[in-house]
Amino acid sequence: EALEAQDVTFGDRTKQIETGKLACTELSNGSSMADTTSKVAEDAGISEDKARTLINIAVPAYCTQNSAKLAGN
């Protein structure tokens, strides 16, 4: 629902969750925010702006340990 509220729509709910967790995996594995944004955009077939929004929603939900990486995003 948080994604729909921000007009980030793609796939079904399962795909959205998988993509959010992909972002967390990428960040946890040391990928930069820029690289993670590109990967998420490509995986979901969405713009990089929408990918950033998805990441900003996914990190607090699935990987709070990466919250510091959101600074300035």
PDB file of N, H, CA, C and O in Angstrom:
ATOM      1  N   GLU A   1       0.814  -1.206   0.000  1.00  0.00           N
ATOM      2  CA  GLU A   1       0.000   0.000   0.000  1.00  0.00           C
ATOM      3  C   GLU A   1       0.855   1.267   0.000  1.00  0.00           C
ATOM      4  O   GLU A   1       0.503   2.276  -0.611  1.00  0.00           O
ATOM      5  N   ALA A   2       1.969   1.190   0.689  1.00  0.00           N
ATOM      6  H   ALA A   2       2.256   0.371   1.186  1.00  0.00           H
ATOM      7  CA  ALA A   2       2.851   2.362   0.736  1.00  0.00           C
ATOM      8  C   ALA A   2       3.358   2.706  -0.653  1.00  0.00           C
ATOM      9  O   ALA A   2       3.497   3.880  -0.997  1.00  0.00           O
ATOM     10  N   LEU A   3       3.638   1.676  -1.456  1.00  0.00           N
ATOM     11  H   LEU A   3       3.525   0.722  -1.176  1.00  0.00           H
ATOM     12  CA  LEU A   3       4.108   1.930  -2.819  1.00  0.00           C
ATOM     13  C   LEU A   3       3.020   2.577  -3.656  1.00  0.00           C
ATOM     14  O   LEU A   3       3.275   3.540  -4.379  1.00  0.00           O
ATOM     15  N   GLU A   4       1.808   2.051  -3.559  1.00  0.00           N
ATOM     16  H   GLU A   4       1.600   1.269  -2.972  1.00  0.00           H
ATOM     17  CA  GLU A   4       0.702   2.628  -4.335  1.00  0.00           C
ATOM     18  C   GLU A   4       0.452   4.081  -3.944  1.00  0.00           C
ATOM     19  O   GLU A   4       0.133   4.916  -4.791  1.00  0.00           O
ATOM     20  N   ALA A   5       0.601   4.372  -2.652  1.00  0.00           N
ATOM     21  H   ALA A   5       0.861   3.694  -1.964  1.00  0.00           H
ATOM     22  CA  ALA A   5       0.396   5.743  -2.180  1.00  0.00           C
ATOM     23  C   ALA A   5       1.411   6.699  -2.804  1.00  0.00           C
ATOM     24  O   ALA A   5       1.140   7.892  -2.940  1.00  0.00           O
ATOM     25  N   GLN A   6       2.580   6.178  -3.184  1.00  0.00           N
ATOM     26  H   GLN A   6       2.801   5.209  -3.073  1.00  0.00           H
ATOM     27  CA  GLN A   6       3.625   6.990  -3.806  1.00  0.00           C
ATOM     28  C   GLN A   6       3.647   6.816  -5.324  1.00  0.00           C
ATOM     29  O   GLN A   6       4.586   7.253  -5.989  1.00  0.00           O
ATOM     30  N   ASP A   7       2.610   6.174  -5.871  1.00  0.00           N
ATOM     31  H   ASP A   7       1.847   5.818  -5.331  1.00  0.00           H
ATOM     32  CA  ASP A   7       2.481   5.939  -7.315  1.00  0.00           C
ATOM     33  C   ASP A   7       3.634   5.102  -7.878  1.00  0.00           C
ATOM     34  O   ASP A   7       4.116   5.343  -8.984  1.00  0.00           O
ATOM     35  N   VAL A   8       4.061   4.114  -7.087  1.00  0.00           N
ATOM     36  H   VAL A   8       3.669   3.918  -6.188  1.00  0.00           H
ATOM     37  CA  VAL A   8       5.076   3.167  -7.539  1.00  0.00           C
ATOM     38  C   VAL A   8       4.366   1.829  -7.704  1.00  0.00           C
ATOM     39  O   VAL A   8       4.231   1.056  -6.755  1.00  0.00           O
ATOM     40  N   THR A   9       3.922   1.577  -8.914  1.00  0.00           N
ATOM     41  H   THR A   9       4.032   2.205  -9.685  1.00  0.00           H
ATOM     42  CA  THR A   9       3.169   0.354  -9.157  1.00  0.00           C
ATOM     43  C   THR A   9       3.851  -0.474 -10.234  1.00  0.00           C
ATOM     44  O   THR A   9       4.234   0.035 -11.288  1.00  0.00           O
ATOM     45  N   PHE A  10       3.993  -1.758  -9.947  1.00  0.00           N
ATOM     46  H   PHE A  10       3.682  -2.172  -9.092  1.00  0.00           H
ATOM     47  CA  PHE A  10       4.541  -2.725 -10.893  1.00  0.00           C
ATOM     48  C   PHE A  10       4.244  -4.107 -10.323  1.00  0.00           C
ATOM     49  O   PHE A  10       4.162  -4.280  -9.107  1.00  0.00           O
ATOM     50  N   GLY A  11       4.086  -5.064 -11.185  1.00  0.00           N
ATOM     51  H   GLY A  11       4.152  -4.923 -12.173  1.00  0.00           H
ATOM     52  CA  GLY A  11       3.891  -6.439 -10.762  1.00  0.00           C
ATOM     53  C   GLY A  11       2.817  -6.610  -9.701  1.00  0.00           C
ATOM     54  O   GLY A  11       1.992  -5.724  -9.479  1.00  0.00           O
ATOM     55  N   ASP A  12       2.844  -7.752  -9.060  1.00  0.00           N
ATOM     56  H   ASP A  12       3.514  -8.472  -9.241  1.00  0.00           H
ATOM     57  CA  ASP A  12       1.912  -7.996  -7.959  1.00  0.00           C
ATOM     58  C   ASP A  12       2.630  -7.768  -6.633  1.00  0.00           C
ATOM     59  O   ASP A  12       3.813  -7.429  -6.601  1.00  0.00           O
ATOM     60  N   ARG A  13       1.902  -7.957  -5.558  1.00  0.00           N
ATOM     61  H   ARG A  13       0.941  -8.232  -5.584  1.00  0.00           H
ATOM     62  CA  ARG A  13       2.471  -7.687  -4.229  1.00  0.00           C
ATOM     63  C   ARG A  13       3.719  -8.547  -3.979  1.00  0.00           C
ATOM     64  O   ARG A  13       4.698  -8.074  -3.402  1.00  0.00           O
ATOM     65  N   THR A  14       3.678  -9.795  -4.411  1.00  0.00           N
ATOM     66  H   THR A  14       2.883 -10.179  -4.880  1.00  0.00           H
ATOM     67  CA  THR A  14       4.832 -10.678  -4.224  1.00  0.00           C
ATOM     68  C   THR A  14       6.065 -10.111  -4.923  1.00  0.00           C
ATOM     69  O   THR A  14       7.150 -10.091  -4.344  1.00  0.00           O
ATOM     70  N   LYS A  15       5.907  -9.656  -6.150  1.00  0.00           N
ATOM     71  H   LYS A  15       5.025  -9.672  -6.621  1.00  0.00           H
ATOM     72  CA  LYS A  15       7.015  -9.065  -6.909  1.00  0.00           C
ATOM     73  C   LYS A  15       7.528  -7.801  -6.218  1.00  0.00           C
ATOM     74  O   LYS A  15       8.734  -7.561  -6.173  1.00  0.00           O
ATOM     75  N   GLN A  16       6.625  -7.011  -5.689  1.00  0.00           N
ATOM     76  H   GLN A  16       5.645  -7.206  -5.726  1.00  0.00           H
ATOM     77  CA  GLN A  16       7.027  -5.788  -5.004  1.00  0.00           C
ATOM     78  C   GLN A  16       7.868  -6.109  -3.767  1.00  0.00           C
ATOM     79  O   GLN A  16       8.877  -5.454  -3.506  1.00  0.00           O
ATOM     80  N   ILE A  17       7.447  -7.115  -3.016  1.00  0.00           N
ATOM     81  H   ILE A  17       6.627  -7.648  -3.229  1.00  0.00           H
ATOM     82  CA  ILE A  17       8.200  -7.520  -1.825  1.00  0.00           C
ATOM     83  C   ILE A  17       9.562  -8.074  -2.230  1.00  0.00           C
ATOM     84  O   ILE A  17      10.581  -7.729  -1.631  1.00  0.00           O
ATOM     85  N   GLU A  18       9.576  -8.930  -3.245  1.00  0.00           N
ATOM     86  H   GLU A  18       8.749  -9.210  -3.731  1.00  0.00           H
ATOM     87  CA  GLU A  18      10.849  -9.489  -3.728  1.00  0.00           C
ATOM     88  C   GLU A  18      11.811  -8.381  -4.153  1.00  0.00           C
ATOM     89  O   GLU A  18      13.009  -8.455  -3.877  1.00  0.00           O
ATOM     90  N   THR A  19      11.289  -7.360  -4.819  1.00  0.00           N
ATOM     91  H   THR A  19      10.317  -7.300  -5.043  1.00  0.00           H
ATOM     92  CA  THR A  19      12.135  -6.265  -5.283  1.00  0.00           C
ATOM     93  C   THR A  19      12.651  -5.439  -4.102  1.00  0.00           C
ATOM     94  O   THR A  19      13.803  -5.004  -4.104  1.00  0.00           O
ATOM     95  N   GLY A  20      11.810  -5.225  -3.107  1.00  0.00           N
ATOM     96  H   GLY A  20      10.874  -5.578  -3.106  1.00  0.00           H
ATOM     97  CA  GLY A  20      12.261  -4.534  -1.897  1.00  0.00           C
ATOM     98  C   GLY A  20      13.370  -5.294  -1.200  1.00  0.00           C
ATOM     99  O   GLY A  20      14.339  -4.701  -0.726  1.00  0.00           O
ATOM    100  N   LYS A  21      13.226  -6.606  -1.140  1.00  0.00           N
ATOM    101  H   LYS A  21      12.439  -7.087  -1.525  1.00  0.00           H
ATOM    102  CA  LYS A  21      14.256  -7.436  -0.505  1.00  0.00           C
ATOM    103  C   LYS A  21      15.526  -7.485  -1.360  1.00  0.00           C
ATOM    104  O   LYS A  21      16.631  -7.583  -0.827  1.00  0.00           O
ATOM    105  N   LEU A  22      15.367  -7.417  -2.681  1.00  0.00           N
ATOM    106  H   LEU A  22      14.469  -7.338  -3.114  1.00  0.00           H
ATOM    107  CA  LEU A  22      16.531  -7.328  -3.563  1.00  0.00           C
ATOM    108  C   LEU A  22      17.334  -6.074  -3.230  1.00  0.00           C
ATOM    109  O   LEU A  22      18.561  -6.120  -3.147  1.00  0.00           O
ATOM    110  N   ALA A  23      16.643  -4.962  -3.040  1.00  0.00           N
ATOM    111  H   ALA A  23      15.646  -4.925  -3.107  1.00  0.00           H
ATOM    112  CA  ALA A  23      17.328  -3.712  -2.688  1.00  0.00           C
ATOM    113  C   ALA A  23      18.118  -3.893  -1.398  1.00  0.00           C
ATOM    114  O   ALA A  23      19.260  -3.445  -1.299  1.00  0.00           O
ATOM    115  N   CYS A  24      17.518  -4.543  -0.418  1.00  0.00           N
ATOM    116  H   CYS A  24      16.590  -4.907  -0.499  1.00  0.00           H
ATOM    117  CA  CYS A  24      18.204  -4.773   0.855  1.00  0.00           C
ATOM    118  C   CYS A  24      19.430  -5.655   0.663  1.00  0.00           C
ATOM    119  O   CYS A  24      20.486  -5.386   1.236  1.00  0.00           O
ATOM    120  N   THR A  25      19.297  -6.697  -0.131  1.00  0.00           N
ATOM    121  H   THR A  25      18.439  -6.915  -0.596  1.00  0.00           H
ATOM    122  CA  THR A  25      20.421  -7.595  -0.386  1.00  0.00           C
ATOM    123  C   THR A  25      21.563  -6.841  -1.049  1.00  0.00           C
ATOM    124  O   THR A  25      22.723  -6.978  -0.661  1.00  0.00           O
ATOM    125  N   GLU A  26      21.219  -6.044  -2.050  1.00  0.00           N
ATOM    126  H   GLU A  26      20.276  -5.932  -2.365  1.00  0.00           H
ATOM    127  CA  GLU A  26      22.250  -5.267  -2.754  1.00  0.00           C
ATOM    128  C   GLU A  26      22.974  -4.327  -1.796  1.00  0.00           C
ATOM    129  O   GLU A  26      24.204  -4.271  -1.788  1.00  0.00           O
ATOM    130  N   LEU A  27      22.216  -3.591  -0.990  1.00  0.00           N
ATOM    131  H   LEU A  27      21.217  -3.637  -0.996  1.00  0.00           H
ATOM    132  CA  LEU A  27      22.823  -2.657  -0.053  1.00  0.00           C
ATOM    133  C   LEU A  27      23.664  -3.396   0.992  1.00  0.00           C
ATOM    134  O   LEU A  27      24.757  -2.951   1.340  1.00  0.00           O
ATOM    135  N   SER A  28      23.154  -4.518   1.488  1.00  0.00           N
ATOM    136  H   SER A  28      22.266  -4.880   1.205  1.00  0.00           H
ATOM    137  CA  SER A  28      23.883  -5.293   2.496  1.00  0.00           C
ATOM    138  C   SER A  28      25.178  -5.874   1.938  1.00  0.00           C
ATOM    139  O   SER A  28      26.147  -6.077   2.670  1.00  0.00           O
ATOM    140  N   ASN A  29      25.181  -6.139   0.638  1.00  0.00           N
ATOM    141  H   ASN A  29      24.394  -5.974   0.044  1.00  0.00           H
ATOM    142  CA  ASN A  29      26.374  -6.693   0.003  1.00  0.00           C
ATOM    143  C   ASN A  29      27.370  -5.623  -0.415  1.00  0.00           C
ATOM    144  O   ASN A  29      28.382  -5.926  -1.047  1.00  0.00           O
ATOM    145  N   GLY A  30      27.087  -4.362  -0.062  1.00  0.00           N
ATOM    146  H   GLY A  30      26.265  -4.115   0.452  1.00  0.00           H
ATOM    147  CA  GLY A  30      28.041  -3.294  -0.304  1.00  0.00           C
ATOM    148  C   GLY A  30      27.817  -2.476  -1.558  1.00  0.00           C
ATOM    149  O   GLY A  30      28.624  -1.602  -1.876  1.00  0.00           O
ATOM    150  N   SER A  31      26.736  -2.740  -2.278  1.00  0.00           N
ATOM    151  H   SER A  31      26.080  -3.449  -2.020  1.00  0.00           H
ATOM    152  CA  SER A  31      26.455  -1.925  -3.468  1.00  0.00           C
ATOM    153  C   SER A  31      26.154  -0.487  -3.058  1.00  0.00           C
ATOM    154  O   SER A  31      25.589  -0.236  -1.993  1.00  0.00           O
ATOM    155  N   SER A  32      26.534   0.436  -3.904  1.00  0.00           N
ATOM    156  H   SER A  32      26.993   0.232  -4.769  1.00  0.00           H
ATOM    157  CA  SER A  32      26.228   1.841  -3.629  1.00  0.00           C
ATOM    158  C   SER A  32      24.733   2.070  -3.823  1.00  0.00           C
ATOM    159  O   SER A  32      24.035   1.248  -4.416  1.00  0.00           O
ATOM    160  N   MET A  33      24.267   3.186  -3.320  1.00  0.00           N
ATOM    161  H   MET A  33      24.835   3.854  -2.838  1.00  0.00           H
ATOM    162  CA  MET A  33      22.855   3.535  -3.498  1.00  0.00           C
ATOM    163  C   MET A  33      22.556   3.698  -4.983  1.00  0.00           C
ATOM    164  O   MET A  33      21.497   3.275  -5.448  1.00  0.00           O
ATOM    165  N   ALA A  34      23.472   4.304  -5.735  1.00  0.00           N
ATOM    166  H   ALA A  34      24.332   4.648  -5.358  1.00  0.00           H
ATOM    167  CA  ALA A  34      23.259   4.508  -7.173  1.00  0.00           C
ATOM    168  C   ALA A  34      23.149   3.165  -7.900  1.00  0.00           C
ATOM    169  O   ALA A  34      22.260   2.971  -8.729  1.00  0.00           O
ATOM    170  N   ASP A  35      24.057   2.244  -7.582  1.00  0.00           N
ATOM    171  H   ASP A  35      24.779   2.401  -6.909  1.00  0.00           H
ATOM    172  CA  ASP A  35      24.008   0.935  -8.234  1.00  0.00           C
ATOM    173  C   ASP A  35      22.759   0.158  -7.840  1.00  0.00           C
ATOM    174  O   ASP A  35      22.146  -0.510  -8.673  1.00  0.00           O
ATOM    175  N   THR A  36      22.391   0.249  -6.578  1.00  0.00           N
ATOM    176  H   THR A  36      22.889   0.791  -5.902  1.00  0.00           H
ATOM    177  CA  THR A  36      21.183  -0.435  -6.112  1.00  0.00           C
ATOM    178  C   THR A  36      19.953   0.141  -6.794  1.00  0.00           C
ATOM    179  O   THR A  36      19.057  -0.600  -7.198  1.00  0.00           O
ATOM    180  N   THR A  37      19.908   1.449  -6.920  1.00  0.00           N
ATOM    181  H   THR A  37      20.635   2.052  -6.592  1.00  0.00           H
ATOM    182  CA  THR A  37      18.775   2.102  -7.584  1.00  0.00           C
ATOM    183  C   THR A  37      18.658   1.621  -9.022  1.00  0.00           C
ATOM    184  O   THR A  37      17.562   1.302  -9.482  1.00  0.00           O
ATOM    185  N   SER A  38      19.771   1.565  -9.731  1.00  0.00           N
ATOM    186  H   SER A  38      20.662   1.824  -9.357  1.00  0.00           H
ATOM    187  CA  SER A  38      19.753   1.091 -11.120  1.00  0.00           C
ATOM    188  C   SER A  38      19.283  -0.354 -11.206  1.00  0.00           C
ATOM    189  O   SER A  38      18.476  -0.696 -12.069  1.00  0.00           O
ATOM    190  N   LYS A  39      19.785  -1.202 -10.315  1.00  0.00           N
ATOM    191  H   LYS A  39      20.441  -0.924  -9.613  1.00  0.00           H
ATOM    192  CA  LYS A  39      19.411  -2.621 -10.315  1.00  0.00           C
ATOM    193  C   LYS A  39      17.920  -2.792 -10.037  1.00  0.00           C
ATOM    194  O   LYS A  39      17.249  -3.575 -10.710  1.00  0.00           O
ATOM    195  N   VAL A  40      17.404  -2.074  -9.060  1.00  0.00           N
ATOM    196  H   VAL A  40      17.949  -1.438  -8.513  1.00  0.00           H
ATOM    197  CA  VAL A  40      15.990  -2.157  -8.705  1.00  0.00           C
ATOM    198  C   VAL A  40      15.130  -1.651  -9.860  1.00  0.00           C
ATOM    199  O   VAL A  40      14.118  -2.266 -10.194  1.00  0.00           O
ATOM    200  N   ALA A  41      15.522  -0.543 -10.465  1.00  0.00           N
ATOM    201  H   ALA A  41      16.344  -0.043 -10.193  1.00  0.00           H
ATOM    202  CA  ALA A  41      14.759   0.004 -11.594  1.00  0.00           C
ATOM    203  C   ALA A  41      14.695  -1.007 -12.734  1.00  0.00           C
ATOM    204  O   ALA A  41      13.638  -1.226 -13.327  1.00  0.00           O
ATOM    205  N   GLU A  42      15.832  -1.615 -13.031  1.00  0.00           N
ATOM    206  H   GLU A  42      16.690  -1.437 -12.549  1.00  0.00           H
ATOM    207  CA  GLU A  42      15.887  -2.598 -14.112  1.00  0.00           C
ATOM    208  C   GLU A  42      15.042  -3.830 -13.772  1.00  0.00           C
ATOM    209  O   GLU A  42      14.281  -4.311 -14.611  1.00  0.00           O
ATOM    210  N   ASP A  43      15.175  -4.334 -12.555  1.00  0.00           N
ATOM    211  H   ASP A  43      15.793  -3.944 -11.873  1.00  0.00           H
ATOM    212  CA  ASP A  43      14.449  -5.530 -12.134  1.00  0.00           C
ATOM    213  C   ASP A  43      12.936  -5.325 -12.181  1.00  0.00           C
ATOM    214  O   ASP A  43      12.189  -6.207 -12.603  1.00  0.00           O
ATOM    215  N   ALA A  44      12.501  -4.146 -11.739  1.00  0.00           N
ATOM    216  H   ALA A  44      13.108  -3.429 -11.396  1.00  0.00           H
ATOM    217  CA  ALA A  44      11.066  -3.870 -11.645  1.00  0.00           C
ATOM    218  C   ALA A  44      10.491  -3.240 -12.908  1.00  0.00           C
ATOM    219  O   ALA A  44       9.272  -3.197 -13.077  1.00  0.00           O
ATOM    220  N   GLY A  45      11.357  -2.751 -13.796  1.00  0.00           N
ATOM    221  H   GLY A  45      12.347  -2.786 -13.658  1.00  0.00           H
ATOM    222  CA  GLY A  45      10.866  -2.073 -14.981  1.00  0.00           C
ATOM    223  C   GLY A  45      10.238  -0.728 -14.657  1.00  0.00           C
ATOM    224  O   GLY A  45       9.227  -0.334 -15.240  1.00  0.00           O
ATOM    225  N   ILE A  46      10.866  -0.026 -13.704  1.00  0.00           N
ATOM    226  H   ILE A  46      11.687  -0.346 -13.231  1.00  0.00           H
ATOM    227  CA  ILE A  46      10.364   1.285 -13.287  1.00  0.00           C
ATOM    228  C   ILE A  46      11.486   2.306 -13.425  1.00  0.00           C
ATOM    229  O   ILE A  46      12.643   1.946 -13.642  1.00  0.00           O
ATOM    230  N   SER A  47      11.131   3.585 -13.298  1.00  0.00           N
ATOM    231  H   SER A  47      10.191   3.877 -13.122  1.00  0.00           H
ATOM    232  CA  SER A  47      12.136   4.647 -13.393  1.00  0.00           C
ATOM    233  C   SER A  47      13.038   4.625 -12.156  1.00  0.00           C
ATOM    234  O   SER A  47      12.690   4.048 -11.126  1.00  0.00           O
ATOM    235  N   GLU A  48      14.192   5.260 -12.281  1.00  0.00           N
ATOM    236  H   GLU A  48      14.474   5.729 -13.118  1.00  0.00           H
ATOM    237  CA  GLU A  48      15.093   5.336 -11.132  1.00  0.00           C
ATOM    238  C   GLU A  48      14.485   6.161 -10.002  1.00  0.00           C
ATOM    239  O   GLU A  48      14.744   5.876  -8.833  1.00  0.00           O
ATOM    240  N   ASP A  49      13.685   7.174 -10.321  1.00  0.00           N
ATOM    241  H   ASP A  49      13.475   7.406 -11.271  1.00  0.00           H
ATOM    242  CA  ASP A  49      13.007   7.942  -9.278  1.00  0.00           C
ATOM    243  C   ASP A  49      12.083   7.039  -8.469  1.00  0.00           C
ATOM    244  O   ASP A  49      12.063   7.095  -7.239  1.00  0.00           O
ATOM    245  N   LYS A  50      11.321   6.208  -9.170  1.00  0.00           N
ATOM    246  H   LYS A  50      11.337   6.163 -10.169  1.00  0.00           H
ATOM    247  CA  LYS A  50      10.405   5.296  -8.471  1.00  0.00           C
ATOM    248  C   LYS A  50      11.187   4.218  -7.727  1.00  0.00           C
ATOM    249  O   LYS A  50      10.766   3.776  -6.658  1.00  0.00           O
ATOM    250  N   ALA A  51      12.317   3.795  -8.278  1.00  0.00           N
ATOM    251  H   ALA A  51      12.659   4.155  -9.146  1.00  0.00           H
ATOM    252  CA  ALA A  51      13.160   2.820  -7.586  1.00  0.00           C
ATOM    253  C   ALA A  51      13.669   3.398  -6.272  1.00  0.00           C
ATOM    254  O   ALA A  51      13.694   2.697  -5.260  1.00  0.00           O
ATOM    255  N   ARG A  52      14.077   4.672  -6.270  1.00  0.00           N
ATOM    256  H   ARG A  52      14.056   5.242  -7.092  1.00  0.00           H
ATOM    257  CA  ARG A  52      14.534   5.314  -5.038  1.00  0.00           C
ATOM    258  C   ARG A  52      13.411   5.343  -4.003  1.00  0.00           C
ATOM    259  O   ARG A  52      13.645   5.111  -2.817  1.00  0.00           O
ATOM    260  N   THR A  53      12.200   5.626  -4.457  1.00  0.00           N
ATOM    261  H   THR A  53      12.010   5.815  -5.420  1.00  0.00           H
ATOM    262  CA  THR A  53      11.055   5.634  -3.543  1.00  0.00           C
ATOM    263  C   THR A  53      10.855   4.243  -2.954  1.00  0.00           C
ATOM    264  O   THR A  53      10.637   4.098  -1.751  1.00  0.00           O
ATOM    265  N   LEU A  54      10.930   3.224  -3.803  1.00  0.00           N
ATOM    266  H   LEU A  54      11.107   3.342  -4.780  1.00  0.00           H
ATOM    267  CA  LEU A  54      10.781   1.854  -3.326  1.00  0.00           C
ATOM    268  C   LEU A  54      11.856   1.534  -2.289  1.00  0.00           C
ATOM    269  O   LEU A  54      11.550   0.944  -1.253  1.00  0.00           O
ATOM    270  N   ILE A  55      13.093   1.907  -2.546  1.00  0.00           N
ATOM    271  H   ILE A  55      13.342   2.387  -3.388  1.00  0.00           H
ATOM    272  CA  ILE A  55      14.183   1.646  -1.610  1.00  0.00           C
ATOM    273  C   ILE A  55      13.938   2.361  -0.288  1.00  0.00           C
ATOM    274  O   ILE A  55      14.169   1.795   0.781  1.00  0.00           O
ATOM    275  N   ASN A  56      13.474   3.597  -0.360  1.00  0.00           N
ATOM    276  H   ASN A  56      13.286   4.057  -1.228  1.00  0.00           H
ATOM    277  CA  ASN A  56      13.192   4.362   0.857  1.00  0.00           C
ATOM    278  C   ASN A  56      12.074   3.737   1.684  1.00  0.00           C
ATOM    279  O   ASN A  56      12.017   3.943   2.896  1.00  0.00           O
ATOM    280  N   ILE A  57      11.196   2.987   1.053  1.00  0.00           N
ATOM    281  H   ILE A  57      11.242   2.820   0.068  1.00  0.00           H
ATOM    282  CA  ILE A  57      10.130   2.277   1.763  1.00  0.00           C
ATOM    283  C   ILE A  57      10.631   0.907   2.237  1.00  0.00           C
ATOM    284  O   ILE A  57      10.294   0.466   3.336  1.00  0.00           O
ATOM    285  N   ALA A  58      11.423   0.247   1.417  1.00  0.00           N
ATOM    286  H   ALA A  58      11.697   0.605   0.525  1.00  0.00           H
ATOM    287  CA  ALA A  58      11.870  -1.122   1.729  1.00  0.00           C
ATOM    288  C   ALA A  58      12.867  -1.177   2.871  1.00  0.00           C
ATOM    289  O   ALA A  58      12.779  -2.064   3.720  1.00  0.00           O
ATOM    290  N   VAL A  59      13.804  -0.261   2.910  1.00  0.00           N
ATOM    291  H   VAL A  59      13.876   0.459   2.220  1.00  0.00           H
ATOM    292  CA  VAL A  59      14.864  -0.344   3.919  1.00  0.00           C
ATOM    293  C   VAL A  59      14.309  -0.332   5.345  1.00  0.00           C
ATOM    294  O   VAL A  59      14.692  -1.197   6.132  1.00  0.00           O
ATOM    295  N   PRO A  60      13.434   0.595   5.718  1.00  0.00           N
ATOM    296  CA  PRO A  60      12.903   0.544   7.086  1.00  0.00           C
ATOM    297  C   PRO A  60      12.059  -0.709   7.355  1.00  0.00           C
ATOM    298  O   PRO A  60      11.940  -1.148   8.499  1.00  0.00           O
ATOM    299  N   ALA A  61      11.483  -1.273   6.309  1.00  0.00           N
ATOM    300  H   ALA A  61      11.579  -0.917   5.379  1.00  0.00           H
ATOM    301  CA  ALA A  61      10.632  -2.448   6.490  1.00  0.00           C
ATOM    302  C   ALA A  61      11.429  -3.748   6.556  1.00  0.00           C
ATOM    303  O   ALA A  61      11.092  -4.644   7.328  1.00  0.00           O
ATOM    304  N   TYR A  62      12.484  -3.853   5.750  1.00  0.00           N
ATOM    305  H   TYR A  62      12.759  -3.125   5.122  1.00  0.00           H
ATOM    306  CA  TYR A  62      13.171  -5.138   5.598  1.00  0.00           C
ATOM    307  C   TYR A  62      14.625  -5.167   6.037  1.00  0.00           C
ATOM    308  O   TYR A  62      15.170  -6.243   6.282  1.00  0.00           O
ATOM    309  N   CYS A  63      15.264  -4.012   6.143  1.00  0.00           N
ATOM    310  H   CYS A  63      14.822  -3.137   5.944  1.00  0.00           H
ATOM    311  CA  CYS A  63      16.705  -4.033   6.479  1.00  0.00           C
ATOM    312  C   CYS A  63      17.110  -2.721   7.130  1.00  0.00           C
ATOM    313  O   CYS A  63      17.841  -1.921   6.544  1.00  0.00           O
ATOM    314  N   THR A  64      16.633  -2.512   8.332  1.00  0.00           N
ATOM    315  H   THR A  64      16.040  -3.162   8.808  1.00  0.00           H
ATOM    316  CA  THR A  64      16.914  -1.251   9.026  1.00  0.00           C
ATOM    317  C   THR A  64      18.406  -0.999   9.195  1.00  0.00           C
ATOM    318  O   THR A  64      18.824   0.146   9.369  1.00  0.00           O
ATOM    319  N   GLN A  65      19.223  -2.072   9.146  1.00  0.00           N
ATOM    320  H   GLN A  65      18.883  -3.002   9.005  1.00  0.00           H
ATOM    321  CA  GLN A  65      20.670  -1.888   9.282  1.00  0.00           C
ATOM    322  C   GLN A  65      21.241  -1.050   8.145  1.00  0.00           C
ATOM    323  O   GLN A  65      22.364  -0.555   8.248  1.00  0.00           O
ATOM    324  N   ASN A  66      20.488  -0.884   7.069  1.00  0.00           N
ATOM    325  H   ASN A  66      19.577  -1.286   6.985  1.00  0.00           H
ATOM    326  CA  ASN A  66      20.947  -0.072   5.937  1.00  0.00           C
ATOM    327  C   ASN A  66      20.386   1.348   5.954  1.00  0.00           C
ATOM    328  O   ASN A  66      20.577   2.098   4.996  1.00  0.00           O
ATOM    329  N   SER A  67      19.709   1.719   7.015  1.00  0.00           N
ATOM    330  H   SER A  67      19.554   1.110   7.793  1.00  0.00           H
ATOM    331  CA  SER A  67      19.051   3.035   7.059  1.00  0.00           C
ATOM    332  C   SER A  67      20.012   4.194   6.828  1.00  0.00           C
ATOM    333  O   SER A  67      19.636   5.190   6.210  1.00  0.00           O
ATOM    334  N   ALA A  68      21.242   4.081   7.313  1.00  0.00           N
ATOM    335  H   ALA A  68      21.548   3.272   7.815  1.00  0.00           H
ATOM    336  CA  ALA A  68      22.212   5.165   7.154  1.00  0.00           C
ATOM    337  C   ALA A  68      22.514   5.424   5.679  1.00  0.00           C
ATOM    338  O   ALA A  68      22.887   6.535   5.304  1.00  0.00           O
ATOM    339  N   LYS A  69      22.354   4.401   4.847  1.00  0.00           N
ATOM    340  H   LYS A  69      22.051   3.498   5.151  1.00  0.00           H
ATOM    341  CA  LYS A  69      22.627   4.549   3.423  1.00  0.00           C
ATOM    342  C   LYS A  69      21.571   5.387   2.714  1.00  0.00           C
ATOM    343  O   LYS A  69      21.774   5.808   1.576  1.00  0.00           O
ATOM    344  N   LEU A  70      20.444   5.632   3.381  1.00  0.00           N
ATOM    345  H   LEU A  70      20.279   5.290   4.307  1.00  0.00           H
ATOM    346  CA  LEU A  70      19.383   6.439   2.782  1.00  0.00           C
ATOM    347  C   LEU A  70      19.637   7.930   2.911  1.00  0.00           C
ATOM    348  O   LEU A  70      18.974   8.722   2.241  1.00  0.00           O
ATOM    349  N   ALA A  71      20.556   8.324   3.733  1.00  0.00           N
ATOM    350  H   ALA A  71      21.095   7.680   4.276  1.00  0.00           H
ATOM    351  CA  ALA A  71      20.826   9.744   3.956  1.00  0.00           C
ATOM    352  C   ALA A  71      21.143  10.426   2.626  1.00  0.00           C
ATOM    353  O   ALA A  71      22.015   9.991   1.873  1.00  0.00           O
ATOM    354  N   GLY A  72      20.426  11.484   2.368  1.00  0.00           N
ATOM    355  H   GLY A  72      19.718  11.837   2.980  1.00  0.00           H
ATOM    356  CA  GLY A  72      20.657  12.249   1.143  1.00  0.00           C
ATOM    357  C   GLY A  72      20.036  11.646  -0.091  1.00  0.00           C
ATOM    358  O   GLY A  72      20.256  12.139  -1.197  1.00  0.00           O
ATOM    359  N   ASN A  73      19.261  10.586   0.073  1.00  0.00           N
ATOM    360  H   ASN A  73      19.082  10.185   0.971  1.00  0.00           H
ATOM    361  CA  ASN A  73      18.671   9.931  -1.087  1.00  0.00           C
ATOM    362  C   ASN A  73      17.396  10.633  -1.483  1.00  0.00           C
ATOM    363  O   ASN A  73      16.743  10.231  -2.445  1.00  0.00           O
TER     364      ASN A  73
END
